[in-house]
Coordinates of C-alpha atoms and ligand atoms in Angstrom, one line a residue:
X1 CA 25.7 31.9 29.2
X2 CA 23.7 29.6 27.0
X3 CA 24.5 26.7 24.8
X4 CA 27.7 25.7 26.7
X5 CA 28.7 22.1 27.2
X6 CA 27.9 22.6 30.9
X7 CA 24.3 23.7 30.0
X8 CA 23.9 20.7 27.7
X9 CA 25.1 18.3 30.4
X10 CA 22.7 19.9 32.9
X11 CA 19.7 19.7 30.5
X12 CA 20.5 16.1 29.6
X13 CA 20.7 15.1 33.3
X14 CA 17.4 16.9 33.9
X15 CA 15.8 15.0 31.0
X16 CA 17.2 11.6 32.1
X17 CA 15.9 12.3 35.7
X18 CA 12.5 13.3 34.5
X19 CA 12.3 10.1 32.4
X20 CA 13.3 8.1 35.5
X21 CA 10.6 9.9 37.5
X22 CA 7.9 8.8 34.9
X23 CA 7.6 12.2 33.2
X24 CA 7.6 13.1 29.5
X25 CA 10.7 14.4 27.6
X26 CA 10.7 15.4 24.0
X27 CA 14.0 14.8 22.3
X28 CA 15.6 15.2 18.8
X29 CA 16.4 12.3 16.6
X30 CA 17.9 12.2 13.0
X31 CA 14.4 11.4 11.7
X32 CA 11.9 13.5 13.6
X33 CA 11.5 14.6 17.3
X34 CA 10.1 12.0 19.7
X35 CA 7.8 12.3 22.7
X36 CA 9.6 10.1 25.2
X37 CA 8.8 8.3 28.4
X38 CA 10.3 5.3 30.3
X39 CA 9.3 2.3 28.2
X40 CA 9.1 0.1 31.3
X41 CA 6.6 2.4 33.1
X42 CA 3.1 1.8 31.8
X43 CA 1.7 4.9 33.5
X44 CA 4.4 7.1 31.8
X45 CA 3.7 5.4 28.4
X46 CA -0.1 6.1 29.0
X47 CA 0.8 9.8 29.4
X48 CA 2.3 9.8 25.9
X49 CA -1.0 8.5 24.5
X50 CA -2.9 11.1 26.4
X51 CA -0.7 14.0 25.3
X52 CA -0.9 12.9 21.7
X53 CA -4.6 12.0 21.7
X54 CA -3.6 8.7 20.2
X55 CA -5.5 5.4 20.6
X56 CA -3.8 3.3 23.3
X57 CA -3.8 0.1 21.1
X58 CA -1.1 1.7 18.9
X59 CA 2.4 0.5 19.6
X60 CA 5.3 2.9 20.2
X61 CA 9.0 2.5 19.3
X62 CA 11.4 1.9 22.1
X63 CA 14.7 3.8 21.7
X64 CA 17.9 2.4 23.0
X65 CA 21.5 3.4 23.2
X66 CA 24.2 1.8 21.0
X67 CA 25.6 -0.3 23.8
X68 CA 22.2 -1.5 25.0
X69 CA 21.7 -5.3 25.6
X70 CA 19.3 -6.4 22.9
X71 CA 18.4 -9.5 24.7
X72 CA 17.0 -7.4 27.5
X73 CA 14.3 -6.1 25.2
X74 CA 13.8 -8.9 22.7
X75 CA 12.9 -12.5 23.4
X76 CA 15.1 -13.5 20.5
X77 CA 17.2 -11.8 18.0
X78 CA 17.5 -13.7 14.7
X79 CA 20.7 -13.5 12.6
X80 CA 18.8 -11.4 10.0
X81 CA 18.0 -8.8 12.6
X82 CA 21.7 -8.8 13.8
X83 CA 22.8 -8.2 10.2
X84 CA 20.5 -5.2 9.8
X85 CA 21.6 -3.8 13.1
X86 CA 25.2 -4.2 12.1
X87 CA 24.6 -2.4 8.8
X88 CA 22.2 0.4 9.8
X89 CA 22.4 1.1 13.6
X90 CA 22.6 3.7 14.9
X91 CA 20.3 5.1 12.3
X92 CA 16.8 5.5 10.9
X93 CA 15.7 1.9 11.0
X94 CA 13.2 0.3 13.5
X95 CA 13.1 -3.5 13.9
X96 CA 10.0 -5.2 15.2
X97 CA 11.2 -8.2 17.2
X98 CA 9.5 -10.7 19.6
X99 CA 9.1 -8.8 23.0
X100 CA 10.9 -10.0 26.1
X101 CA 8.3 -11.2 28.6
X102 CA 9.2 -8.6 31.3
X103 CA 8.8 -5.6 29.0
X104 CA 5.3 -4.1 29.5
X105 CA 2.8 -4.8 26.7
X106 CA 1.8 -1.1 26.9
X107 CA 4.7 -0.3 24.5
X108 CA 3.4 -2.6 21.8
X109 CA -0.3 -1.8 22.2
X110 CA -0.8 -5.3 23.7
X111 CA 1.0 -7.1 20.9
X112 CA 3.7 -9.7 21.6
X113 CA 6.3 -7.7 19.7
X114 CA 8.5 -4.7 20.4
X115 CA 9.7 -2.0 18.1
X116 CA 13.4 -1.2 18.7
X117 CA 15.5 1.7 17.3
X118 CA 18.9 3.0 18.1
X119 CA 19.0 6.7 16.9
X120 CA 22.2 8.3 15.6
X121 CA 21.4 11.8 16.9
X122 CA 24.1 12.6 19.6
X123 CA 21.5 14.3 21.9
X124 CA 19.2 11.3 21.7
X125 CA 22.2 8.9 22.4
X126 CA 23.4 11.0 25.4
X127 CA 19.9 11.1 26.8
X128 CA 19.4 7.3 26.4
X129 CA 22.8 6.7 28.1
X130 CA 22.1 9.0 31.0
X131 CA 18.7 7.4 31.5
X132 CA 20.0 3.8 31.4
X133 CA 22.5 4.7 34.1
X134 CA 19.6 5.6 36.4
X135 CA 18.0 2.2 36.0
X136 CA 19.0 -0.6 38.5
X137 CA 19.3 -3.0 35.5
X138 CA 21.6 -0.6 33.6
X139 CA 19.2 -1.0 30.7
X140 CA 16.9 2.0 29.8
X141 CA 14.5 2.2 26.9
X142 CA 12.6 5.4 25.9
X143 CA 9.2 4.7 24.3
X144 CA 8.7 7.6 21.8
X145 CA 6.3 8.1 19.0
X146 CA 6.8 11.3 16.9
X147 CA 6.1 14.3 19.1
X148 CA 3.0 15.5 17.3
X149 CA -0.7 15.2 17.9
X150 CA -2.2 12.0 16.5
X151 CA -2.5 12.2 12.7
X152 CA -0.6 15.4 12.3
X153 CA 2.7 16.2 10.6
X154 CA 5.8 15.0 12.6
X155 CA 8.1 17.7 14.1
X156 CA 11.5 18.3 12.7
X157 CA 12.5 21.2 14.9
X158 CA 12.2 21.7 18.7
X159 CA 10.0 24.7 18.1
X160 CA 7.5 22.4 16.2
X161 CA 7.2 20.3 19.4
X162 CA 6.6 23.4 21.6
X163 CA 3.9 24.6 19.1
X164 CA 2.3 21.2 19.0
X165 CA 2.1 20.9 22.8
X166 CA 1.6 24.6 23.6
X167 CA -0.9 23.5 26.3
X168 CA 1.9 21.8 28.3
X169 CA 4.1 23.9 30.4
X170 CA 7.9 23.4 30.8
X171 CA 7.1 21.6 34.0
X172 CA 5.0 19.0 32.1
X173 CA 7.1 18.6 29.0
X174 CA 10.8 19.3 28.7
X175 CA 11.8 19.7 25.0
X176 CA 15.5 19.1 24.3
X177 CA 17.0 21.2 21.5
X178 CA 18.9 19.3 18.8
X179 CA 18.6 21.4 15.7
X180 CA 16.7 20.4 12.5
X181 CA 16.2 16.7 12.0
X182 CA 18.5 15.7 9.1
X183 CA 16.4 12.8 7.7
X184 CA 13.1 14.6 8.2
X185 CA 10.7 11.6 7.8
X186 CA 10.1 8.8 10.2
X187 CA 12.3 5.7 10.4
X188 CA 12.0 2.7 8.0
X189 CA 10.2 -0.1 9.9
X190 CA 10.9 -3.8 9.2
X191 CA 9.1 -6.7 10.9
X192 CA 11.5 -9.5 11.8
X193 CA 9.4 -10.8 14.7
X194 CA 7.9 -13.8 12.9
X195 CA 11.0 -15.3 11.1
X196 CA 10.7 -18.4 13.4
X197 CA 7.3 -19.0 12.0
X198 CA 8.7 -18.6 8.5
X199 CA 7.2 -15.2 7.9
X200 CA 9.1 -12.1 6.8
X201 CA 11.1 -10.0 6.8
X202 CA 8.3 -7.5 6.0
X203 CA 8.6 -3.8 5.3
X204 CA 6.0 -2.0 7.4
X205 CA 6.9 1.6 6.7
X206 CA 9.2 2.8 4.0
X207 CA 11.9 5.4 4.9
X208 CA 15.3 6.8 4.2
X209 CA 16.8 3.3 4.4
X210 CA 15.2 1.7 1.4
X211 CA 13.7 -1.7 0.8
X212 CA 16.5 -2.3 -1.7
X213 CA 19.2 -1.5 0.9
X214 CA 17.6 -3.9 3.4
X215 CA 17.2 -6.6 0.8
X216 CA 20.9 -6.3 -0.1
X217 CA 22.0 -6.9 3.5
X218 CA 19.5 -9.7 4.0
X219 CA 20.2 -11.3 0.6
X220 CA 16.4 -11.7 0.0
X221 CA 13.4 -9.7 -1.1
X222 CA 11.1 -8.2 1.5
X223 CA 7.6 -9.3 1.9
X224 CA 4.5 -7.1 1.9
X225 CA 2.5 -6.7 5.1
X226 CA -0.2 -9.5 5.4
X227 CA -3.3 -9.4 7.6
X228 CA -1.5 -10.8 10.6
X229 CA 1.5 -8.4 10.3
X230 CA 2.1 -6.1 13.4
X231 CA -0.1 -3.0 13.3
X232 CA 1.5 0.3 12.4
X233 CA -0.4 3.5 13.0
X234 CA 1.7 5.3 10.3
X235 CA 0.2 2.8 7.9
X236 CA -3.3 4.3 8.4
X237 CA -4.4 5.5 5.0
X238 CA -4.8 9.1 6.1
X239 CA -2.0 10.2 8.3
X240 CA 0.8 12.8 8.5
X241 CA -1.6 15.6 7.4
X242 CA -1.2 19.4 7.6
X243 CA -4.3 21.4 8.5
X244 CA -4.5 23.0 5.0
X245 CA -6.2 20.7 2.4
X246 CA -3.5 19.1 0.3
X247 CA -3.5 17.3 -3.0
X248 CA -1.0 15.8 -5.4
X249 CA -1.1 16.9 -9.0
X250 CA 0.7 15.9 -12.2
X251 CA 2.8 18.4 -14.1
X252 CA 0.0 18.7 -16.7
X253 CA -2.6 19.4 -14.0
X254 CA -0.3 21.9 -12.5
X255 CA 0.1 23.8 -15.7
X256 CA -3.6 23.8 -16.2
X257 CA -4.0 25.1 -12.7
X258 CA -1.5 27.9 -13.3
X259 CA -3.3 28.9 -16.5
X260 CA -6.8 28.7 -15.0
X261 CA -5.9 30.5 -11.8
X262 CA -3.6 33.0 -13.6
X263 CA -6.4 33.8 -16.0
X264 CA -8.3 35.4 -13.1
X265 CA -5.8 38.2 -13.0
X266 CA -2.6 39.3 -14.6
X267 CA -0.2 36.5 -13.8
X268 CA 1.2 34.1 -11.2
X269 CA 2.9 35.0 -8.0
X270 CA 6.2 33.3 -7.9
X271 CA 8.8 32.5 -5.3
X272 CA 12.0 30.7 -5.8
X273 CA 12.1 28.9 -2.5
X274 CA 14.6 26.1 -2.1
X275 CA 15.3 26.5 1.6
X276 CA 11.9 27.0 3.2
X277 CA 13.0 28.1 6.6
X278 CA 15.4 30.8 5.6
X279 CA 13.1 33.0 3.6
X280 CA 9.8 34.7 4.2
X281 CA 7.4 34.8 1.3
X282 CA 7.2 38.2 -0.4
X283 CA 3.5 38.5 0.5
X284 CA 3.7 37.1 4.0
X285 CA 0.4 37.5 5.9
X286 CA -1.7 37.9 2.8
X287 CA -2.1 34.3 1.8
X288 CA -5.6 34.0 3.0
X289 CA -7.4 33.6 -0.3
X290 CA -4.6 31.9 -2.3
X291 CA -3.4 28.4 -2.9
X292 CA 0.3 27.4 -3.1
X293 CA 2.0 24.9 -5.3
X294 CA 5.2 23.1 -4.5
X295 CA 6.8 22.5 -7.9
X296 CA 10.0 20.9 -9.3
X297 CA 10.3 23.5 -12.0
X298 CA 8.8 27.0 -12.3
X299 CA 5.7 27.3 -14.5
X300 CA 6.7 27.8 -18.1
X301 CA 6.1 31.6 -18.4
X302 CA 8.2 32.2 -15.3
X303 CA 11.3 30.3 -16.4
X304 CA 12.9 33.2 -18.4
X305 CA 12.6 36.0 -15.9
X306 CA 13.2 36.6 -12.2
X307 CA 10.8 38.2 -9.9
X308 CA 11.4 41.9 -9.1
X309 CA 10.0 44.1 -6.4
X310 CA 7.0 45.5 -8.3
X311 CA 5.7 42.0 -8.9
X312 CA 5.6 41.3 -5.2
X313 CA 2.9 44.0 -5.0
X314 CA 1.0 42.6 -7.9
X315 CA 1.4 39.1 -6.3
X316 CA -0.9 40.1 -3.5
X317 CA -3.8 40.0 -5.9
X318 CA -3.0 36.6 -7.3
X319 CA -4.5 33.3 -6.5
X320 CA -1.6 30.9 -6.7
X321 CA 1.8 31.1 -5.2
X322 CA 4.5 28.6 -6.1
X323 CA 7.7 27.4 -4.5
X324 CA 10.5 25.3 -6.0
X325 CA 11.3 22.1 -4.1
X326 CA 14.4 19.9 -4.3
X327 CA 14.5 17.1 -6.9
X328 CA 16.7 15.2 -4.5
X329 CA 14.4 12.9 -2.5
X330 CA 16.6 13.1 0.6
X331 CA 16.5 16.9 0.6
X332 CA 12.8 16.9 -0.2
X333 CA 12.2 14.6 2.7
X334 CA 14.4 16.6 5.1
X335 CA 12.5 19.8 4.4
X336 CA 8.9 18.5 3.8
X337 CA 7.4 18.6 7.2
X338 CA 8.8 22.0 8.2
X339 CA 7.6 23.4 4.9
X340 CA 4.1 21.9 5.4
X341 CA 4.0 23.5 8.9
X342 CA 5.2 26.8 7.5
X343 CA 2.5 26.8 4.7
X344 CA -0.1 25.8 7.3
X345 CA 0.9 28.9 9.3
X346 CA 0.5 31.2 6.3
X347 CA -3.2 30.3 5.9
X348 CA -3.2 29.2 2.3
X349 CA -6.5 27.7 1.1
X350 CA -4.9 24.7 -0.5
X351 CA -1.5 23.1 -1.0
X352 CA -0.8 21.5 -4.3
X353 CA 2.3 19.2 -4.5
X354 CA 3.7 18.3 -7.9
X355 CA 3.8 14.5 -8.0
X356 CA 7.4 13.2 -7.5
X357 CA 8.6 10.3 -9.7
X358 CA 7.2 7.0 -8.8
X359 CA 10.3 5.0 -8.1
X360 CA 12.2 3.4 -5.3
X361 CA 14.2 6.6 -4.4
X362 CA 11.0 8.5 -3.9
X363 CA 9.0 5.7 -2.2
X364 CA 9.1 7.0 1.3
X365 CA 8.2 10.6 0.2
X366 CA 5.4 9.3 -1.9
X367 CA 4.1 7.3 1.0
X368 CA 4.0 10.3 3.4
X369 CA 2.5 12.8 0.9
X370 CA 0.1 10.2 -0.3
X371 CA -1.2 9.7 3.3
X372 CA -1.3 13.5 3.8
X373 CA -3.5 13.9 0.6
X374 CA -5.7 10.9 1.6
X375 CA -6.7 12.9 4.7
X376 CA -8.6 15.3 2.4
X377 CA -9.7 12.8 -0.3
Ligands
LIG401 O1 11.6 7.8 13.2 C1 10.8 7.4 14.0 O2 10.5 6.2 13.9 C2 10.2 8.3 15.0 C3 11.3 8.8 16.0 C4 10.8 9.5 17.1 O3 12.1 7.7 16.4 N1 9.2 7.7 15.7 C5 8.0 7.5 15.1 O4 7.0 7.0 16.0 O5 7.7 7.7 14.0 P1 5.5 6.8 15.7 O6 4.8 6.3 16.9 O7 5.0 8.1 15.1 O8 5.5 5.7 14.7 C6 6.0 4.5 15.1 C7 5.5 3.4 14.3 C8 4.0 3.3 14.5 O9 3.4 3.2 13.2 C9 3.8 2.0 15.3 O10 2.6 1.4 15.0 C10 5.1 1.2 14.9 O11 6.0 2.2 14.8 N2 5.4 0.2 15.9 C11 6.1 0.4 17.1 N3 6.2 -0.7 17.8 C12 5.6 -1.6 17.0 C13 5.3 -3.0 17.2 N4 5.7 -3.7 18.3 N5 4.7 -3.7 16.3 C14 4.3 -3.0 15.1 N6 4.5 -1.7 14.9 C15 5.1 -1.0 15.9
LIG402 MG1 3.9 9.5 14.2

């Protein structure tokens, strides 16, 4: 028997106990999967850095259950932070607050702040509760960056985590299963740690919860990060990158690309591909010499006809595949990382992304794909 409530309870208990023992546990959240360790155990936090290959001066987010006592983690919680928590927790929002003195500096890369997030995913919440119960203080925080190697695409499925840390056995890393992450990109991060000094609130990382939504609740505009703002590794110019070279192209560039590449043979290989994980490309395994384009609309010559079986064979000789992506930014974000991982696995020579609109709704997606492209610029 698998997948029963009993199994789930057993796995959660095992995960919570491992955390209490200073070991690593990967767990699902609504944004991406996290690689977790006891936030109050500097040795366990160091193990996260080692597994990720991440510089140890980068801070990690501390995840807490909905009923956690904020004053245990933060030295002070300004009313602005309380308003944001009221509006958006549990959910994909991380608040940077002044760190309580007894919380190890290891979680903030030595900075005086702490990043706190209360995830909405039920498996994450259950794990956090079980873990807190095992602490003498009754307060438990799980330090967790995204469960990927430093600079790589964040995982949105449990299998991504297992692939990413294939070198770690079940004994070294327990991966909790929680289905596909529904938000698909990392949480919005807002710095409210320096309000007492008259600075902020500052948006450090855009996400599913937009700057506009935050500003609405706060009743004020957000500031841009200044030189003294808390450091955020996701703000490195090149980050979140697949292995396959990736670039962002305009519609006009794309059409040129289709014409140019198509000119080399009879046409363009096409694949209607809205839900990336459900379908295998027609020419699976033969992508070695071809590039792939992620487009909002099919190339003009493809619009009036649908692909039939014969074309799948012709497609093997083509140089550019294409896939349709969602024009809804939330759906695009949800599927993005899984799609990039899938395309990586198919061995394409290059990934072209049709540039999304440059507006507030697309800001977080533009941020992530911009950093992915910057890794190859
Ligand atoms: O959605 C998410 O935030 C996911 C899930 C697992 O919760 N986590 C995540 O973690 O994206 P990570 O480490 O990949 O990115 C966390 C970001 C980093 O850019 C880090 O620098 C920033 O949060 N951060 C954490 N604590 C901070 C602090 N005290 N001051 C400034 N930045 C902080
Ligand atoms: Mg990350």
